[in-house]
JSON list of C-alpha atoms in Angstrom, two decimals:
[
{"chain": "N", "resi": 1, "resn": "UNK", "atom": "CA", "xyz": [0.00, 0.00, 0.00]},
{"chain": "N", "resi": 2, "resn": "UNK", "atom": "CA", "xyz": [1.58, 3.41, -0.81]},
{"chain": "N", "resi": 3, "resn": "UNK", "atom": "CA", "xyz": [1.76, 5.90, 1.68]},
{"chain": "N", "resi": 4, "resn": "UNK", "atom": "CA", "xyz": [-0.38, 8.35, 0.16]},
{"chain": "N", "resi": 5, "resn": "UNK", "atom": "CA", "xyz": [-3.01, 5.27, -0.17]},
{"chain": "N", "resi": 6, "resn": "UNK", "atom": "CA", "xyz": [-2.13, 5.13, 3.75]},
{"chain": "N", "resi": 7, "resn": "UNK", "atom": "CA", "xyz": [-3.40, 8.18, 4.70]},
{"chain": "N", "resi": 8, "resn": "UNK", "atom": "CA", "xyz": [-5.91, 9.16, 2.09]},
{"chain": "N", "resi": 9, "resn": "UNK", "atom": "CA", "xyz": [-9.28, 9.45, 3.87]},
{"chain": "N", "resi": 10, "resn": "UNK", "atom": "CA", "xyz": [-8.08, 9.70, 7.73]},
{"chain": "N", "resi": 11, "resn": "UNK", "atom": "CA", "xyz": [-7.23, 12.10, 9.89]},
{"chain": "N", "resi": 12, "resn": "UNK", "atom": "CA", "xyz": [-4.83, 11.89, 12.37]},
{"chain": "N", "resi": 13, "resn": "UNK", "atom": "CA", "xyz": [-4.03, 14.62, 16.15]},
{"chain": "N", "resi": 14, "resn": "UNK", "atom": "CA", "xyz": [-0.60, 14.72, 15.06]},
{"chain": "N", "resi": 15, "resn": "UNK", "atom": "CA", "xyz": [1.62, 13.68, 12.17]},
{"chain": "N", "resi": 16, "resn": "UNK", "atom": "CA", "xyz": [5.58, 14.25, 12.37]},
{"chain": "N", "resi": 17, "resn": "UNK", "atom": "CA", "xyz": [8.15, 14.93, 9.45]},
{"chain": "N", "resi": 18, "resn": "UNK", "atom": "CA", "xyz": [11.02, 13.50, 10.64]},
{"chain": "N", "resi": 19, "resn": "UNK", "atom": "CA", "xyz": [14.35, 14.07, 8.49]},
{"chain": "N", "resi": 20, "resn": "UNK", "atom": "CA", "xyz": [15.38, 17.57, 7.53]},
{"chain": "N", "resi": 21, "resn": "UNK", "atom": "CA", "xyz": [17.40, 16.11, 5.05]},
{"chain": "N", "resi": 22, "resn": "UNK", "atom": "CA", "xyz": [14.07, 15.05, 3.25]},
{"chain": "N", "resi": 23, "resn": "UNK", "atom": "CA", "xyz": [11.15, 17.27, 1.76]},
{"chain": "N", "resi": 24, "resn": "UNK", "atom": "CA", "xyz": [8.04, 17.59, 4.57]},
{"chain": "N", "resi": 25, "resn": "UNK", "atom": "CA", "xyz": [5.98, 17.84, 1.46]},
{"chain": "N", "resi": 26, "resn": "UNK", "atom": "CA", "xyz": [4.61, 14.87, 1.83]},
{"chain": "N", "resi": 27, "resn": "UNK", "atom": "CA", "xyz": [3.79, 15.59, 5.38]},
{"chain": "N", "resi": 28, "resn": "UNK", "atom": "CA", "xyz": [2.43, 19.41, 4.83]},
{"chain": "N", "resi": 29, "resn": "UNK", "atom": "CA", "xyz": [-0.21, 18.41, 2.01]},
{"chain": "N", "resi": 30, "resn": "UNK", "atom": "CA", "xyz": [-0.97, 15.13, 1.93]},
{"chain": "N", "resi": 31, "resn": "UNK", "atom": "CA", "xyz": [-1.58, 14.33, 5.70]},
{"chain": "N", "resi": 32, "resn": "UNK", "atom": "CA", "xyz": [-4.65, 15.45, 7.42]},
{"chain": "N", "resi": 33, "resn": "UNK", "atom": "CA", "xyz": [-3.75, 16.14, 10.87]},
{"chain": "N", "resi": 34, "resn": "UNK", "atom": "CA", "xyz": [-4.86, 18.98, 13.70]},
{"chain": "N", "resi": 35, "resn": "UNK", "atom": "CA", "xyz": [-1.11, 19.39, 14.23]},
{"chain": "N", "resi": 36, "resn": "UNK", "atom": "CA", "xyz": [1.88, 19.19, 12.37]},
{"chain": "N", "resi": 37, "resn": "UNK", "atom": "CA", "xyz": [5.73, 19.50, 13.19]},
{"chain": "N", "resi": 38, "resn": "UNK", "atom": "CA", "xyz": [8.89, 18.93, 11.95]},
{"chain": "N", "resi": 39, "resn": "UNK", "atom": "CA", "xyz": [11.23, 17.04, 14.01]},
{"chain": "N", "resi": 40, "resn": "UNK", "atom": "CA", "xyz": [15.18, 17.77, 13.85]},
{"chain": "N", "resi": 41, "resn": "UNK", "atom": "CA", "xyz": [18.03, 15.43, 14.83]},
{"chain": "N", "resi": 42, "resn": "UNK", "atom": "CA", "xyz": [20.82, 17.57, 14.10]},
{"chain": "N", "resi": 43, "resn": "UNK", "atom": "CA", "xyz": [22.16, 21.27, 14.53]},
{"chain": "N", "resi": 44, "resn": "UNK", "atom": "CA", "xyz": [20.46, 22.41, 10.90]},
{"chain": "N", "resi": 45, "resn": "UNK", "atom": "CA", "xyz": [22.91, 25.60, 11.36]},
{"chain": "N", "resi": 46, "resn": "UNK", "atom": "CA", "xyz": [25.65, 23.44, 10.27]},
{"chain": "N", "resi": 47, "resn": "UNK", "atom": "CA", "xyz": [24.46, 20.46, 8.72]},
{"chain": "N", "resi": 48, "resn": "UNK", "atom": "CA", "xyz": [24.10, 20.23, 4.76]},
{"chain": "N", "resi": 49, "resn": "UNK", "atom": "CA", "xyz": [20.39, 19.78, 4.00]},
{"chain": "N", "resi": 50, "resn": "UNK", "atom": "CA", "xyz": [18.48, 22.00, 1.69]},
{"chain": "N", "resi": 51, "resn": "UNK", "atom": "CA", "xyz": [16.94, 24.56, 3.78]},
{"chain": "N", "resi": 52, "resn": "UNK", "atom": "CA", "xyz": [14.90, 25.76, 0.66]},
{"chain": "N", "resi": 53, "resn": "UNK", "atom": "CA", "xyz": [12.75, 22.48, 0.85]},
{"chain": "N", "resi": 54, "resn": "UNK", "atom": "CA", "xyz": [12.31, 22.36, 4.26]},
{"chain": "N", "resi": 55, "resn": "UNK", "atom": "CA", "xyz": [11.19, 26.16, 4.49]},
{"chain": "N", "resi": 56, "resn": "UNK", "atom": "CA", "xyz": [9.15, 26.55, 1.65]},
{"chain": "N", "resi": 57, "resn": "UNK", "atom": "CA", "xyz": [6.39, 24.18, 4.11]},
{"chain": "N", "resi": 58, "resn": "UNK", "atom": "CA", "xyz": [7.26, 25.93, 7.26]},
{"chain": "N", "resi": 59, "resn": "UNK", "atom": "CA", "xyz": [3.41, 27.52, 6.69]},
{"chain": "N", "resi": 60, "resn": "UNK", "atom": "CA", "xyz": [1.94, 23.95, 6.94]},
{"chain": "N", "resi": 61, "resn": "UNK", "atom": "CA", "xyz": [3.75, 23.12, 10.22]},
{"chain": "N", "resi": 62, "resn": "UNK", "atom": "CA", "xyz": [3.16, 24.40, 14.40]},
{"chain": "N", "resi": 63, "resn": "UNK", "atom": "CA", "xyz": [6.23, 23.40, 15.58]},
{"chain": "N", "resi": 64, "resn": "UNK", "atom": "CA", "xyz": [10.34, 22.77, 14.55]},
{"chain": "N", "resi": 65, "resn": "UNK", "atom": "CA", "xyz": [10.75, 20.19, 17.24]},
{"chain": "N", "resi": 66, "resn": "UNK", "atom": "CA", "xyz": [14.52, 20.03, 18.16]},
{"chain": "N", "resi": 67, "resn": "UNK", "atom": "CA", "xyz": [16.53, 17.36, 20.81]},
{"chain": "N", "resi": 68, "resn": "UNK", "atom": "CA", "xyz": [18.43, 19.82, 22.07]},
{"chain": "N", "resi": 69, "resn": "UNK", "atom": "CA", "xyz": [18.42, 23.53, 23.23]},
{"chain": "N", "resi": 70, "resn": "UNK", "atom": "CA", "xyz": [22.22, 24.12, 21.83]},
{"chain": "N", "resi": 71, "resn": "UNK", "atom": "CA", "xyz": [20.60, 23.19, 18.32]},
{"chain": "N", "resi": 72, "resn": "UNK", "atom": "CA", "xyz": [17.43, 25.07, 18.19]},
{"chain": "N", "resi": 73, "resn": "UNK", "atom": "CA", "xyz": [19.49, 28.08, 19.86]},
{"chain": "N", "resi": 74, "resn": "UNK", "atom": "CA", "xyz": [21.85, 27.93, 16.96]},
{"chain": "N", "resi": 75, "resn": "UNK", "atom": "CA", "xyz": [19.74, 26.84, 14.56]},
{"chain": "N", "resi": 76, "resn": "UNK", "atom": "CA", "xyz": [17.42, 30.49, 15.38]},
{"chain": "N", "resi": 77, "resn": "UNK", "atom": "CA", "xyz": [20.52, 32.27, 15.09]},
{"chain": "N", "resi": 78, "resn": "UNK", "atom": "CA", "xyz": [20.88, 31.33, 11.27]},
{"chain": "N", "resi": 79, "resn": "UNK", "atom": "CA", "xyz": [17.04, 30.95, 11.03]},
{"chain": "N", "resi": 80, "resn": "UNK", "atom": "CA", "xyz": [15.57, 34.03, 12.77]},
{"chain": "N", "resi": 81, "resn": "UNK", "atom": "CA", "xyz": [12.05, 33.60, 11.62]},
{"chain": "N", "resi": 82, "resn": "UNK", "atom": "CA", "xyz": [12.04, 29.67, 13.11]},
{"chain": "N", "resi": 83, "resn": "UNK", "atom": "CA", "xyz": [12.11, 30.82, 16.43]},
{"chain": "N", "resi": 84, "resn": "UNK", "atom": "CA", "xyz": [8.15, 31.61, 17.37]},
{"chain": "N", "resi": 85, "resn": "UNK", "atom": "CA", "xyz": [7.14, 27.71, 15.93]},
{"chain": "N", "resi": 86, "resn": "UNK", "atom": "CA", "xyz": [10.91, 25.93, 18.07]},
{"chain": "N", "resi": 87, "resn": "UNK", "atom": "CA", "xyz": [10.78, 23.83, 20.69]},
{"chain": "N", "resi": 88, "resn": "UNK", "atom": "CA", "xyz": [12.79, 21.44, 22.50]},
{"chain": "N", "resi": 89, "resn": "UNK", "atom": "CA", "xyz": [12.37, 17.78, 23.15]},
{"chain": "N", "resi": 90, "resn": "UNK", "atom": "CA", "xyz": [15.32, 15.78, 24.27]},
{"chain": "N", "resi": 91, "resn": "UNK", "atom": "CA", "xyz": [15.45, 12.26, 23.00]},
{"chain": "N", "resi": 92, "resn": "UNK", "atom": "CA", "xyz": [15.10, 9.71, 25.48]},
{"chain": "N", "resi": 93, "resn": "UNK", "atom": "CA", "xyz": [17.95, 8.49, 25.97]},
{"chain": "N", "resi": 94, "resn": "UNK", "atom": "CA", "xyz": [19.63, 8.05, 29.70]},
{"chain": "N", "resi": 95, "resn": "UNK", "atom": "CA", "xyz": [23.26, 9.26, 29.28]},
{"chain": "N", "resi": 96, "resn": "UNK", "atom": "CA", "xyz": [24.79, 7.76, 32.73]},
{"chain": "N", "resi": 97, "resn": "UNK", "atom": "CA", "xyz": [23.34, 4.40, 31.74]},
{"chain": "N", "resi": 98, "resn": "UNK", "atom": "CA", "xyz": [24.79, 4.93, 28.39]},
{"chain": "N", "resi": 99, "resn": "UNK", "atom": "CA", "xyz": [28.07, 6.14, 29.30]},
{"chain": "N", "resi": 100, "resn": "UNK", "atom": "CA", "xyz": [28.49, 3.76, 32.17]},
{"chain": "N", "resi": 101, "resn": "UNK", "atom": "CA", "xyz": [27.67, 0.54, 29.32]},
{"chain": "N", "resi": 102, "resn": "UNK", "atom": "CA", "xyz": [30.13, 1.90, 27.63]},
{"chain": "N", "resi": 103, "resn": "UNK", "atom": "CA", "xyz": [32.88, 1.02, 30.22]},
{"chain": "N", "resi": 104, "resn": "UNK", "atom": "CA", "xyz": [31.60, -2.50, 30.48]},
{"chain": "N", "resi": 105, "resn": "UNK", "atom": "CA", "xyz": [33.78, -5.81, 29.20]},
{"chain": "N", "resi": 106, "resn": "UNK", "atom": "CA", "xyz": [31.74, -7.62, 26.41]},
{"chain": "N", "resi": 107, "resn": "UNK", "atom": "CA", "xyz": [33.83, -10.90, 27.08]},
{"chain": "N", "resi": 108, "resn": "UNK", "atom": "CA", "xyz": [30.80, -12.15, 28.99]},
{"chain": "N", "resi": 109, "resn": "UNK", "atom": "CA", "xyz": [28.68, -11.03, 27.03]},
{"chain": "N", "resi": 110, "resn": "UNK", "atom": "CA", "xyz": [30.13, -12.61, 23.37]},
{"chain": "N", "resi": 111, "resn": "UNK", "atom": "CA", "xyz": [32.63, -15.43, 23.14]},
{"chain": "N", "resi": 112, "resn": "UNK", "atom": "CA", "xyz": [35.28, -14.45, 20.94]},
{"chain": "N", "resi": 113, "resn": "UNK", "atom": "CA", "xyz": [35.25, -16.99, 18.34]},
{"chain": "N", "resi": 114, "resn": "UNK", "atom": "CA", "xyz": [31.43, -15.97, 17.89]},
{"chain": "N", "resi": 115, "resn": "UNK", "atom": "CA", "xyz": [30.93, -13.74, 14.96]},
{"chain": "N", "resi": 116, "resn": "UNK", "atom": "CA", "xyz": [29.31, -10.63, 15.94]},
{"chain": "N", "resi": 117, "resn": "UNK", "atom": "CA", "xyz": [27.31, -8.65, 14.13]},
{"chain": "N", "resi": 118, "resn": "UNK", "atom": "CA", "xyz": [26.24, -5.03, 14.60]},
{"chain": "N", "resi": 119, "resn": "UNK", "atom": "CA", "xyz": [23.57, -3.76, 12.69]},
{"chain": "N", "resi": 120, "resn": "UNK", "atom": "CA", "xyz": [23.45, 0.48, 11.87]},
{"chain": "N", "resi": 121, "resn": "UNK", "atom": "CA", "xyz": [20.58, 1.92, 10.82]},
{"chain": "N", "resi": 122, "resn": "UNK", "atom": "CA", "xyz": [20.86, 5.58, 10.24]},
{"chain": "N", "resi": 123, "resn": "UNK", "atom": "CA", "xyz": [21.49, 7.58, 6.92]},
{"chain": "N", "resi": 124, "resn": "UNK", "atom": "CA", "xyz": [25.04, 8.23, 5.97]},
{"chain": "N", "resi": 125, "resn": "UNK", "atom": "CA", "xyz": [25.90, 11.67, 7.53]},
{"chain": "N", "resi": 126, "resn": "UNK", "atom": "CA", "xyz": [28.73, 13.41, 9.03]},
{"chain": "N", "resi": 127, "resn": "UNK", "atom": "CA", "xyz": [26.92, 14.13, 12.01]},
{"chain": "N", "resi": 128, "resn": "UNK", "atom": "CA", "xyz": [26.38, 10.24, 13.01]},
{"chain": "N", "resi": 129, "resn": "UNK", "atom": "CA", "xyz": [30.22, 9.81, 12.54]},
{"chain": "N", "resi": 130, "resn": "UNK", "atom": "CA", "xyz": [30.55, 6.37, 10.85]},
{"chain": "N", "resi": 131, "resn": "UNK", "atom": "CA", "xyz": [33.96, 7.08, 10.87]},
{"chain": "N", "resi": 132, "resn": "UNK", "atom": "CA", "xyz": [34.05, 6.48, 15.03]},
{"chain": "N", "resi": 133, "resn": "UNK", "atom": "CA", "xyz": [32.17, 2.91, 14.44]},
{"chain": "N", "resi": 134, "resn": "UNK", "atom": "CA", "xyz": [35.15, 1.96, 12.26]},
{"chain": "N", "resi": 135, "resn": "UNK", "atom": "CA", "xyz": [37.81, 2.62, 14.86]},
{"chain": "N", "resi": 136, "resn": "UNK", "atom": "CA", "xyz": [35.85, 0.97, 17.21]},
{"chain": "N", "resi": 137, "resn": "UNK", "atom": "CA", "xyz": [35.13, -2.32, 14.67]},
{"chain": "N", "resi": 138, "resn": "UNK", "atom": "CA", "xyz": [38.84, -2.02, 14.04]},
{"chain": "N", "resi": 139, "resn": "UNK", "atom": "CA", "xyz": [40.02, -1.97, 18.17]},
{"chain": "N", "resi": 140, "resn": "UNK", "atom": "CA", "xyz": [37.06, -5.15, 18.66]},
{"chain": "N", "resi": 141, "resn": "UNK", "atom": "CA", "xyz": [39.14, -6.97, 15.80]},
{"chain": "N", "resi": 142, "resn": "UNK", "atom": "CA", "xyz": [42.39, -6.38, 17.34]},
{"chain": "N", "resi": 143, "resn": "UNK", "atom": "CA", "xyz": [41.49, -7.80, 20.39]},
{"chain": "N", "resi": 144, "resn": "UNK", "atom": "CA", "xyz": [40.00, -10.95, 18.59]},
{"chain": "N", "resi": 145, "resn": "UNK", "atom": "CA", "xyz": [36.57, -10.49, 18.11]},
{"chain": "N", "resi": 146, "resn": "UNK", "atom": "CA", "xyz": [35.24, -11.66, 14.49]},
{"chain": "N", "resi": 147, "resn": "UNK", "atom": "CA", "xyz": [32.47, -8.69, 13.69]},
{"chain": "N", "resi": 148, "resn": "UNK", "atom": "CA", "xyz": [29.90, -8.16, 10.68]},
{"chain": "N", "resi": 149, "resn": "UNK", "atom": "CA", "xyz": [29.02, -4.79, 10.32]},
{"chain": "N", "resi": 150, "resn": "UNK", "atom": "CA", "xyz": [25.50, -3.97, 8.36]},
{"chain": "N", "resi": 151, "resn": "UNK", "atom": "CA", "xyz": [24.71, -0.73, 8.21]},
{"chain": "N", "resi": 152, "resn": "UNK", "atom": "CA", "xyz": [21.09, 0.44, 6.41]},
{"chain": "N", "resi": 153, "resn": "UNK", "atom": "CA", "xyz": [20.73, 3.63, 5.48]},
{"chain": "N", "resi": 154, "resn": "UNK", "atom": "CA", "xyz": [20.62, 6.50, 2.64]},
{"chain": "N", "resi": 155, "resn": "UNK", "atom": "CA", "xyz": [23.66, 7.72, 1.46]},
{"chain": "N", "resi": 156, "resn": "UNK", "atom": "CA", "xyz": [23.15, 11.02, 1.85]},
{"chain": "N", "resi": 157, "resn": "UNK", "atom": "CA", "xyz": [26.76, 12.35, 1.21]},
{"chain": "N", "resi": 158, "resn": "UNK", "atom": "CA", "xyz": [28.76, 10.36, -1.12]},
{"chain": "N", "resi": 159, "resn": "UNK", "atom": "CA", "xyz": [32.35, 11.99, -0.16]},
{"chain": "N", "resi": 160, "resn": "UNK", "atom": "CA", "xyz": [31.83, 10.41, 3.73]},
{"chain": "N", "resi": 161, "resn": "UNK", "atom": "CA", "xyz": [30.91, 7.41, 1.76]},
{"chain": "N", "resi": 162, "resn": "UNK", "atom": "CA", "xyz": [34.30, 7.37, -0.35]},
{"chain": "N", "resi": 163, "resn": "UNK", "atom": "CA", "xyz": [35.53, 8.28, 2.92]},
{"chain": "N", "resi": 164, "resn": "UNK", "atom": "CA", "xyz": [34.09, 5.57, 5.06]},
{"chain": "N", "resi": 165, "resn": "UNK", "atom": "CA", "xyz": [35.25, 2.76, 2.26]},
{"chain": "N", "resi": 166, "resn": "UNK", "atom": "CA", "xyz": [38.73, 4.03, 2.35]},
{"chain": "N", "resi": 167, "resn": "UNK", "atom": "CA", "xyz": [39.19, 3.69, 5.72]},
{"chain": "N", "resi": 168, "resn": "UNK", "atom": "CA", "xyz": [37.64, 0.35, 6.02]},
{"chain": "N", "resi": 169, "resn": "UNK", "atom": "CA", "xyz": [39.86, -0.72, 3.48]},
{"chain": "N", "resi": 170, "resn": "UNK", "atom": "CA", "xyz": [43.00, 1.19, 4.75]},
{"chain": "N", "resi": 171, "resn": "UNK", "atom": "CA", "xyz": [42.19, -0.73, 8.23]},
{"chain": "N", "resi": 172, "resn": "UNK", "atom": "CA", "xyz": [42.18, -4.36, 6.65]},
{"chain": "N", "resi": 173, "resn": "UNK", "atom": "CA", "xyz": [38.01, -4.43, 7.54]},
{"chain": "N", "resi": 174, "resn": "UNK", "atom": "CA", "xyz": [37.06, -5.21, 3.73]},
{"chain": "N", "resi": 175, "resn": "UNK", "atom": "CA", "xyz": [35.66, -8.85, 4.66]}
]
């Protein structure tokens, strides 16, 4: 079923556009909702995205939803006339549980003759720094774990892509 098939006919309290790397025109005049907002995962004052698109539906949406108040702050500062519809709403995610994880030994967790595999699902971007997952891919294979890394996702920018294969292959990672 297509997604204008989806929503033809229905109306919904809320419908999201989530992707500022993406048109909301789908979003603005296709979907029949009382509210509408965009919802931003990254500082749009520096990231490459076509502001154009994005703007040209501002009219169709209440709110520029943001995760964080560093990025909507900066993002008004290059945007003045986004600040009356911006708003914050962190993601949930717990840092201290995250951070403290991140300290933990995954020997008892994974054997290290089992292959691992990690699965990434997020479009290519500069701001998710792919480039980090490979040194930390490369460290788990030093240390003798066998990984498989899938990562889904649009390639958004094809230089981090060139970029991201040449380091894979400049690490020994190919297979």
């Amino acid at each position: 079923i297509s997604e204008l098939e989806f929503v033809k006919n229905k109306r919904y309290d809320m419908a999201f556009h989530i992707g500022e790397w993406s048109s909301p025109e789908f979003i603005a005049k296709e979907v029949n909702s009382q509210k509408k907002a965009v919802w931003i995962h990254t500082d749009i004052n520096k990231a490459i995205f076509n502001d154009e698109e994005l703007f040209k539906y501002l009219d169709f949406f209440d709110n520029l939803i943001f995760v964080s108040e560093t990025s909507m702050i900066n993002s008004i500062k290059k945007f003045p006339f986004i600040e009356k519809k911006s708003t914050v709403i962190y993601n949930l995610c717990d840092k201290e549980d995250i951070l403290s994880k991140s300290n933990e030994s995954i020997d008892e967790l994974i054997e290290k003759n089992e292959d691992i595999i990690l699965l990434t699902v997020g479009n290519l971007r500069r701001e998710k720094n792919h480039l980090r997952q490979i040194d930390v891919l490369y460290e788990l294979k030093r240390q003798g774990y066998k990984i498989k890394w899938i990562n889904i996702g649009n390639i958004s920018d094809e230089y981090l892509y060139r970029d991201i294969k040449a380091k894979i292959d400049s690490l020994s990672l190919t297979d």
